[in-house]
Amino acid sequence: MDASCAGRLNSLSLLQRCKVTGNDGDIGHVRLALFDTTDWRIHFLVLEASPWLFGRWVLILPSLLLQPIERGSMHMDVSRRTVRMSPTLHPLQGISAQQAHAARMHYGMETPVAADLPLLIETALLDCELTSGGVGIGRVVDLIYDDAAWTLRYLLVDTSAWWPGGHRVLIGVRWIEAIDIVAKQLCLSMDRASVRASPPFQDIASIDRDYESLLHRGHGRDRYWVEPPLAA
């Protein structure tokens, strides 16, 4: 989806446990989001289909959801039978390329060329330490995504370990230069002074284009969105 087609920004922590309904009843609750770190797109959501499927974890495509989070609930235009026949994901295992392909085919979606990219879950990045030149920047406490493009946009970072009384800040996911999942470490080029100068994060509702423009300009980063043309 074009970056100019902006959705609302939401946090994955709010998405977790969100109730999902289908055309003929409740489907389950969101447990995980699966994404890649090439374009940071969320490819799948994992639902816990309980109690009607006895807590099975099933894969769905986020594009099937007809609305963003509203009062902790979302709707998808599918039946329970369709979900029942979708690929199952074991909670303690990752997703294979075969499972990803099967899920896309099941919901009638074409499988992209990059379908065999390794997919991560949000817990792989939570609690990761951001560093720059060996200096700690902060710890990831949440992930922020665009609910129209279903793409991750920011990391929410806690800076209190080195900045007593400091605030939480947003760091663009595209600013990350290296990821070490085993060491729980993310590397980027950014000094603490620029982090101190970042606009403080208040809450999800406070993130608008003015805030994002200030954030990107302050860090000397290109915007990910395209401004609409001015009216004649």
PDB file of C-alpha atoms in Angstrom:
ATOM      1  CA  MET A   1       0.000   0.000   0.000  1.00  0.00           C
ATOM      2  CA  ASP A   2       1.219   3.449  -0.866  1.00  0.00           C
ATOM      3  CA  ALA A   3       2.638   5.332   2.082  1.00  0.00           C
ATOM      4  CA  SER A   4       0.463   8.281   1.167  1.00  0.00           C
ATOM      5  CA  CYS A   5      -2.615   6.212   2.094  1.00  0.00           C
ATOM      6  CA  ALA A   6      -2.213   6.832   5.774  1.00  0.00           C
ATOM      7  CA  GLY A   7      -3.988   4.832   8.401  1.00  0.00           C
ATOM      8  CA  ARG A   8      -4.041   5.369  12.094  1.00  0.00           C
ATOM      9  CA  LEU A   9      -1.034   4.469  14.152  1.00  0.00           C
ATOM     10  CA  ASN A  10      -1.648   1.882  16.837  1.00  0.00           C
ATOM     11  CA  SER A  11       0.493  -0.205  19.144  1.00  0.00           C
ATOM     12  CA  LEU A  12       0.917  -3.952  18.982  1.00  0.00           C
ATOM     13  CA  SER A  13       0.383  -4.116  22.726  1.00  0.00           C
ATOM     14  CA  LEU A  14      -3.160  -2.814  22.125  1.00  0.00           C
ATOM     15  CA  LEU A  15      -3.653  -5.233  19.240  1.00  0.00           C
ATOM     16  CA  GLN A  16      -2.789  -8.213  21.416  1.00  0.00           C
ATOM     17  CA  ARG A  17      -5.873  -9.801  22.951  1.00  0.00           C
ATOM     18  CA  CYS A  18      -8.080  -7.768  20.595  1.00  0.00           C
ATOM     19  CA  LYS A  19     -11.289  -9.690  19.912  1.00  0.00           C
ATOM     20  CA  VAL A  20     -11.968 -10.740  16.307  1.00  0.00           C
ATOM     21  CA  THR A  21     -15.450 -11.585  15.057  1.00  0.00           C
ATOM     22  CA  GLY A  22     -16.500 -13.304  11.833  1.00  0.00           C
ATOM     23  CA  ASN A  23     -19.709 -13.401   9.819  1.00  0.00           C
ATOM     24  CA  ASP A  24     -21.216 -16.121  11.980  1.00  0.00           C
ATOM     25  CA  GLY A  25     -19.802 -15.457  15.418  1.00  0.00           C
ATOM     26  CA  ASP A  26     -16.685 -14.851  17.461  1.00  0.00           C
ATOM     27  CA  ILE A  27     -13.402 -16.068  15.957  1.00  0.00           C
ATOM     28  CA  GLY A  28     -10.912 -15.500  18.758  1.00  0.00           C
ATOM     29  CA  HIS A  29      -8.315 -13.080  20.077  1.00  0.00           C
ATOM     30  CA  VAL A  30      -5.111 -11.748  18.522  1.00  0.00           C
ATOM     31  CA  ARG A  31      -2.019 -13.227  20.106  1.00  0.00           C
ATOM     32  CA  LEU A  32       0.883 -12.442  17.758  1.00  0.00           C
ATOM     33  CA  ALA A  33       1.866 -10.431  14.697  1.00  0.00           C
ATOM     34  CA  LEU A  34       4.315 -11.884  12.171  1.00  0.00           C
ATOM     35  CA  PHE A  35       6.394  -9.463  10.092  1.00  0.00           C
ATOM     36  CA  ASP A  36       9.593  -9.284   8.081  1.00  0.00           C
ATOM     37  CA  THR A  37      12.397  -6.776   8.519  1.00  0.00           C
ATOM     38  CA  THR A  38      12.843  -6.029   4.816  1.00  0.00           C
ATOM     39  CA  ASP A  39       9.843  -3.754   4.412  1.00  0.00           C
ATOM     40  CA  TRP A  40       8.498  -4.157   7.979  1.00  0.00           C
ATOM     41  CA  ARG A  41       5.148  -5.349   6.688  1.00  0.00           C
ATOM     42  CA  ILE A  42       2.908  -7.411   8.962  1.00  0.00           C
ATOM     43  CA  HIS A  43       2.186 -10.545   6.935  1.00  0.00           C
ATOM     44  CA  PHE A  44       0.037 -12.488   9.373  1.00  0.00           C
ATOM     45  CA  LEU A  45      -1.804 -12.278  12.633  1.00  0.00           C
ATOM     46  CA  VAL A  46      -2.040 -15.308  14.884  1.00  0.00           C
ATOM     47  CA  LEU A  47      -5.406 -15.791  16.555  1.00  0.00           C
ATOM     48  CA  GLU A  48      -6.191 -17.995  19.504  1.00  0.00           C
ATOM     49  CA  ALA A  49      -9.526 -19.494  18.465  1.00  0.00           C
ATOM     50  CA  SER A  50     -11.056 -20.124  21.842  1.00  0.00           C
ATOM     51  CA  PRO A  51     -13.233 -21.679  23.092  1.00  0.00           C
ATOM     52  CA  TRP A  52     -14.909 -22.940  19.919  1.00  0.00           C
ATOM     53  CA  LEU A  53     -11.683 -24.377  18.430  1.00  0.00           C
ATOM     54  CA  PHE A  54     -10.327 -25.352  21.840  1.00  0.00           C
ATOM     55  CA  GLY A  55      -7.646 -22.674  21.804  1.00  0.00           C
ATOM     56  CA  ARG A  56      -6.081 -23.570  18.454  1.00  0.00           C
ATOM     57  CA  TRP A  57      -3.697 -20.927  17.114  1.00  0.00           C
ATOM     58  CA  VAL A  58      -4.569 -20.094  13.506  1.00  0.00           C
ATOM     59  CA  LEU A  59      -3.078 -17.807  10.879  1.00  0.00           C
ATOM     60  CA  ILE A  60      -5.074 -15.011   9.249  1.00  0.00           C
ATOM     61  CA  LEU A  61      -4.140 -12.231   6.850  1.00  0.00           C
ATOM     62  CA  PRO A  62      -4.479  -8.735   8.355  1.00  0.00           C
ATOM     63  CA  SER A  63      -5.919  -7.485   5.054  1.00  0.00           C
ATOM     64  CA  LEU A  64      -9.051  -9.515   5.830  1.00  0.00           C
ATOM     65  CA  LEU A  65      -9.886  -7.261   8.759  1.00  0.00           C
ATOM     66  CA  LEU A  66     -12.516  -4.716   7.794  1.00  0.00           C
ATOM     67  CA  GLN A  67     -11.807  -2.108  10.431  1.00  0.00           C
ATOM     68  CA  PRO A  68      -9.098  -0.916  12.778  1.00  0.00           C
ATOM     69  CA  ILE A  69      -9.250  -1.593  16.497  1.00  0.00           C
ATOM     70  CA  GLU A  70     -12.479  -0.208  17.894  1.00  0.00           C
ATOM     71  CA  ARG A  71     -13.181  -0.756  21.570  1.00  0.00           C
ATOM     72  CA  GLY A  72     -10.880  -3.768  21.555  1.00  0.00           C
ATOM     73  CA  SER A  73     -12.680  -5.544  18.704  1.00  0.00           C
ATOM     74  CA  MET A  74     -12.268  -6.076  14.946  1.00  0.00           C
ATOM     75  CA  HIS A  75     -14.369  -7.845  12.313  1.00  0.00           C
ATOM     76  CA  MET A  76     -13.292 -10.019   9.377  1.00  0.00           C
ATOM     77  CA  ASP A  77     -15.471 -10.990   6.418  1.00  0.00           C
ATOM     78  CA  VAL A  78     -15.021 -14.760   6.725  1.00  0.00           C
ATOM     79  CA  SER A  79     -16.910 -17.632   8.278  1.00  0.00           C
ATOM     80  CA  ARG A  80     -15.856 -19.817  11.166  1.00  0.00           C
ATOM     81  CA  ARG A  81     -15.528 -22.717   8.734  1.00  0.00           C
ATOM     82  CA  THR A  82     -12.937 -20.785   6.727  1.00  0.00           C
ATOM     83  CA  VAL A  83     -10.945 -20.091   9.874  1.00  0.00           C
ATOM     84  CA  ARG A  84     -11.290 -23.699  11.035  1.00  0.00           C
ATOM     85  CA  MET A  85      -9.627 -24.865   7.806  1.00  0.00           C
ATOM     86  CA  SER A  86      -6.768 -22.341   8.008  1.00  0.00           C
ATOM     87  CA  PRO A  87      -3.218 -23.477   8.859  1.00  0.00           C
ATOM     88  CA  THR A  88      -2.479 -24.030  12.538  1.00  0.00           C
ATOM     89  CA  LEU A  89       0.560 -22.454  14.187  1.00  0.00           C
ATOM     90  CA  HIS A  90       2.188 -24.067  17.197  1.00  0.00           C
ATOM     91  CA  PRO A  91       2.691 -21.412  19.923  1.00  0.00           C
ATOM     92  CA  LEU A  92       6.285 -22.455  20.576  1.00  0.00           C
ATOM     93  CA  GLN A  93       7.378 -22.768  16.951  1.00  0.00           C
ATOM     94  CA  GLY A  94       8.003 -20.296  14.176  1.00  0.00           C
ATOM     95  CA  ILE A  95       6.196 -20.181  10.860  1.00  0.00           C
ATOM     96  CA  SER A  96       7.621 -22.065   7.907  1.00  0.00           C
ATOM     97  CA  ALA A  97       7.565 -20.930   4.293  1.00  0.00           C
ATOM     98  CA  GLN A  98       5.152 -23.790   3.606  1.00  0.00           C
ATOM     99  CA  GLN A  99       2.740 -22.557   6.290  1.00  0.00           C
ATOM    100  CA  ALA A 100       2.939 -18.996   4.968  1.00  0.00           C
ATOM    101  CA  HIS A 101       2.239 -20.184   1.426  1.00  0.00           C
ATOM    102  CA  ALA A 102      -0.634 -22.400   2.599  1.00  0.00           C
ATOM    103  CA  ALA A 103      -2.230 -19.535   4.546  1.00  0.00           C
ATOM    104  CA  ARG A 104      -2.113 -17.170   1.563  1.00  0.00           C
ATOM    105  CA  MET A 105      -3.526 -19.800  -0.756  1.00  0.00           C
ATOM    106  CA  HIS A 106      -6.237 -20.694   1.762  1.00  0.00           C
ATOM    107  CA  TYR A 107      -7.508 -17.119   1.816  1.00  0.00           C
ATOM    108  CA  GLY A 108      -7.208 -16.727  -1.965  1.00  0.00           C
ATOM    109  CA  MET A 109      -4.179 -14.452  -1.933  1.00  0.00           C
ATOM    110  CA  GLU A 110      -1.277 -14.714  -4.358  1.00  0.00           C
ATOM    111  CA  THR A 111       1.993 -15.759  -2.793  1.00  0.00           C
ATOM    112  CA  PRO A 112       4.637 -13.018  -3.309  1.00  0.00           C
ATOM    113  CA  VAL A 113       8.097 -13.791  -4.575  1.00  0.00           C
ATOM    114  CA  ALA A 114       9.538 -13.024  -1.129  1.00  0.00           C
ATOM    115  CA  ALA A 115       7.194 -15.442   0.664  1.00  0.00           C
ATOM    116  CA  ASP A 116      10.130 -17.419   2.035  1.00  0.00           C
ATOM    117  CA  LEU A 117      11.521 -14.449   3.965  1.00  0.00           C
ATOM    118  CA  PRO A 118      12.008 -15.296   7.641  1.00  0.00           C
ATOM    119  CA  LEU A 119       9.206 -13.796   9.689  1.00  0.00           C
ATOM    120  CA  LEU A 120       9.588 -12.470  13.211  1.00  0.00           C
ATOM    121  CA  ILE A 121       7.081 -12.041  15.995  1.00  0.00           C
ATOM    122  CA  GLU A 122       6.928  -8.840  18.015  1.00  0.00           C
ATOM    123  CA  THR A 123       8.380 -10.518  21.102  1.00  0.00           C
ATOM    124  CA  ALA A 124      11.634 -10.937  19.154  1.00  0.00           C
ATOM    125  CA  LEU A 125      12.112  -7.157  19.291  1.00  0.00           C
ATOM    126  CA  LEU A 126      10.565  -6.386  22.667  1.00  0.00           C
ATOM    127  CA  ASP A 127      13.214  -5.795  25.347  1.00  0.00           C
ATOM    128  CA  CYS A 128      15.909  -5.467  22.680  1.00  0.00           C
ATOM    129  CA  GLU A 129      18.582  -2.910  23.517  1.00  0.00           C
ATOM    130  CA  LEU A 130      19.202  -0.140  20.990  1.00  0.00           C
ATOM    131  CA  THR A 131      22.855   0.779  20.682  1.00  0.00           C
ATOM    132  CA  SER A 132      24.878   3.227  18.634  1.00  0.00           C
ATOM    133  CA  GLY A 133      28.631   2.802  18.521  1.00  0.00           C
ATOM    134  CA  GLY A 134      28.461   0.598  21.599  1.00  0.00           C
ATOM    135  CA  VAL A 135      26.505   3.196  23.577  1.00  0.00           C
ATOM    136  CA  GLY A 136      23.067   2.256  24.853  1.00  0.00           C
ATOM    137  CA  ILE A 137      20.152   4.298  23.525  1.00  0.00           C
ATOM    138  CA  GLY A 138      17.254   2.527  25.187  1.00  0.00           C
ATOM    139  CA  ARG A 139      15.078  -0.570  25.436  1.00  0.00           C
ATOM    140  CA  VAL A 140      12.190  -1.477  23.129  1.00  0.00           C
ATOM    141  CA  VAL A 141       8.911  -1.602  25.060  1.00  0.00           C
ATOM    142  CA  ASP A 142       6.346  -1.583  22.230  1.00  0.00           C
ATOM    143  CA  LEU A 143       5.956  -1.527  18.447  1.00  0.00           C
ATOM    144  CA  ILE A 144       3.838   1.011  16.569  1.00  0.00           C
ATOM    145  CA  TYR A 145       2.119   0.061  13.311  1.00  0.00           C
ATOM    146  CA  ASP A 146      -0.005   1.665  10.587  1.00  0.00           C
ATOM    147  CA  ASP A 147      -3.407  -0.057  10.625  1.00  0.00           C
ATOM    148  CA  ALA A 148      -4.149   0.718   6.948  1.00  0.00           C
ATOM    149  CA  ALA A 149      -0.836  -0.417   5.460  1.00  0.00           C
ATOM    150  CA  TRP A 150      -0.314  -3.055   8.188  1.00  0.00           C
ATOM    151  CA  THR A 151       3.291  -1.981   8.384  1.00  0.00           C
ATOM    152  CA  LEU A 152       5.453  -1.327  11.417  1.00  0.00           C
ATOM    153  CA  ARG A 153       6.528   2.319  11.654  1.00  0.00           C
ATOM    154  CA  TYR A 154       8.221   2.859  15.021  1.00  0.00           C
ATOM    155  CA  LEU A 155       9.769   1.313  18.072  1.00  0.00           C
ATOM    156  CA  LEU A 156       8.689   2.780  21.396  1.00  0.00           C
ATOM    157  CA  VAL A 157      11.900   3.074  23.396  1.00  0.00           C
ATOM    158  CA  ASP A 158      12.435   3.529  27.127  1.00  0.00           C
ATOM    159  CA  THR A 159      15.524   5.686  27.815  1.00  0.00           C
ATOM    160  CA  SER A 160      15.397   5.661  31.620  1.00  0.00           C
ATOM    161  CA  ALA A 161      18.460   3.392  32.034  1.00  0.00           C
ATOM    162  CA  TRP A 162      20.814   6.255  31.081  1.00  0.00           C
ATOM    163  CA  TRP A 163      18.509   9.273  31.268  1.00  0.00           C
ATOM    164  CA  PRO A 164      16.989   9.535  34.757  1.00  0.00           C
ATOM    165  CA  GLY A 165      13.612  11.146  34.413  1.00  0.00           C
ATOM    166  CA  GLY A 166      13.879  10.905  30.642  1.00  0.00           C
ATOM    167  CA  HIS A 167      10.922  10.192  28.452  1.00  0.00           C
ATOM    168  CA  ARG A 168       9.982   7.433  26.075  1.00  0.00           C
ATOM    169  CA  VAL A 169      10.760   8.187  22.434  1.00  0.00           C
ATOM    170  CA  LEU A 170       9.866   6.831  19.019  1.00  0.00           C
ATOM    171  CA  ILE A 171      12.563   5.412  16.754  1.00  0.00           C
ATOM    172  CA  GLY A 172      11.720   4.630  13.119  1.00  0.00           C
ATOM    173  CA  VAL A 173      12.083   0.942  12.292  1.00  0.00           C
ATOM    174  CA  ARG A 174      13.734   1.868   8.992  1.00  0.00           C
ATOM    175  CA  TRP A 175      16.496   3.614  10.913  1.00  0.00           C
ATOM    176  CA  ILE A 176      17.723   0.274  12.276  1.00  0.00           C
ATOM    177  CA  GLU A 177      20.954  -0.796  10.600  1.00  0.00           C
ATOM    178  CA  ALA A 178      21.566  -4.226  12.152  1.00  0.00           C
ATOM    179  CA  ILE A 179      19.535  -6.733  14.145  1.00  0.00           C
ATOM    180  CA  ASP A 180      20.923  -9.437  16.429  1.00  0.00           C
ATOM    181  CA  ILE A 181      17.934 -11.382  17.706  1.00  0.00           C
ATOM    182  CA  VAL A 182      20.040 -13.799  19.761  1.00  0.00           C
ATOM    183  CA  ALA A 183      21.833 -10.981  21.589  1.00  0.00           C
ATOM    184  CA  LYS A 184      18.594  -8.938  21.736  1.00  0.00           C
ATOM    185  CA  GLN A 185      20.395  -5.958  20.233  1.00  0.00           C
ATOM    186  CA  LEU A 186      19.486  -3.431  17.537  1.00  0.00           C
ATOM    187  CA  CYS A 187      22.110  -1.100  16.086  1.00  0.00           C
ATOM    188  CA  LEU A 188      21.639   2.318  14.526  1.00  0.00           C
ATOM    189  CA  SER A 189      23.488   5.600  14.060  1.00  0.00           C
ATOM    190  CA  MET A 190      22.118   8.059  16.584  1.00  0.00           C
ATOM    191  CA  ASP A 191      23.677   9.789  19.556  1.00  0.00           C
ATOM    192  CA  ARG A 192      22.116  10.380  22.944  1.00  0.00           C
ATOM    193  CA  ALA A 193      21.964  14.118  22.353  1.00  0.00           C
ATOM    194  CA  SER A 194      19.594  13.653  19.426  1.00  0.00           C
ATOM    195  CA  VAL A 195      17.502  11.267  21.512  1.00  0.00           C
ATOM    196  CA  ARG A 196      17.235  13.913  24.239  1.00  0.00           C
ATOM    197  CA  ALA A 197      16.059  16.369  21.590  1.00  0.00           C
ATOM    198  CA  SER A 198      13.358  14.008  20.293  1.00  0.00           C
ATOM    199  CA  PRO A 199       9.764  15.086  20.830  1.00  0.00           C
ATOM    200  CA  PRO A 200       8.486  13.191  23.881  1.00  0.00           C
ATOM    201  CA  PHE A 201       6.000  10.402  23.331  1.00  0.00           C
ATOM    202  CA  GLN A 202       2.751  10.971  25.210  1.00  0.00           C
ATOM    203  CA  ASP A 203       0.328   8.405  23.840  1.00  0.00           C
ATOM    204  CA  ILE A 204      -0.818   6.890  20.558  1.00  0.00           C
ATOM    205  CA  ALA A 205      -3.474   9.542  20.023  1.00  0.00           C
ATOM    206  CA  SER A 206      -0.847  12.303  20.095  1.00  0.00           C
ATOM    207  CA  ILE A 207       0.998  10.985  17.014  1.00  0.00           C
ATOM    208  CA  ASP A 208      -0.016  13.061  14.011  1.00  0.00           C
ATOM    209  CA  ARG A 209       1.776  14.205  10.858  1.00  0.00           C
ATOM    210  CA  ASP A 210       3.111  17.306  12.602  1.00  0.00           C
ATOM    211  CA  TYR A 211       4.628  15.147  15.334  1.00  0.00           C
ATOM    212  CA  GLU A 212       6.073  12.703  12.800  1.00  0.00           C
ATOM    213  CA  SER A 213       7.494  15.524  10.675  1.00  0.00           C
ATOM    214  CA  LEU A 214       9.190  17.013  13.730  1.00  0.00           C
ATOM    215  CA  LEU A 215      10.565  13.599  14.678  1.00  0.00           C
ATOM    216  CA  HIS A 216      11.999  12.859  11.232  1.00  0.00           C
ATOM    217  CA  ARG A 217      13.365  16.364  10.764  1.00  0.00           C
ATOM    218  CA  GLY A 218      15.055  16.276  14.163  1.00  0.00           C
ATOM    219  CA  HIS A 219      16.893  13.071  13.288  1.00  0.00           C
ATOM    220  CA  GLY A 220      17.655  14.102   9.708  1.00  0.00           C
ATOM    221  CA  ARG A 221      15.622  11.209   8.312  1.00  0.00           C
ATOM    222  CA  ASP A 222      13.516  11.000   5.179  1.00  0.00           C
ATOM    223  CA  ARG A 223       9.788  10.721   5.710  1.00  0.00           C
ATOM    224  CA  TYR A 224       8.129   7.423   4.824  1.00  0.00           C
ATOM    225  CA  TRP A 225       4.961   9.132   3.573  1.00  0.00           C
ATOM    226  CA  VAL A 226       4.169  11.321   0.572  1.00  0.00           C
ATOM    227  CA  GLU A 227       2.462  14.619   1.223  1.00  0.00           C
ATOM    228  CA  PRO A 228      -0.745  15.136  -0.810  1.00  0.00           C
ATOM    229  CA  PRO A 229      -0.526  17.867  -3.480  1.00  0.00           C
ATOM    230  CA  LEU A 230      -1.702  21.313  -2.485  1.00  0.00           C
ATOM    231  CA  ALA A 231      -5.128  22.303  -3.732  1.00  0.00           C
ATOM    232  CA  ALA A 232      -5.053  24.621  -6.735  1.00  0.00           C
TER     233      ALA A 232
END
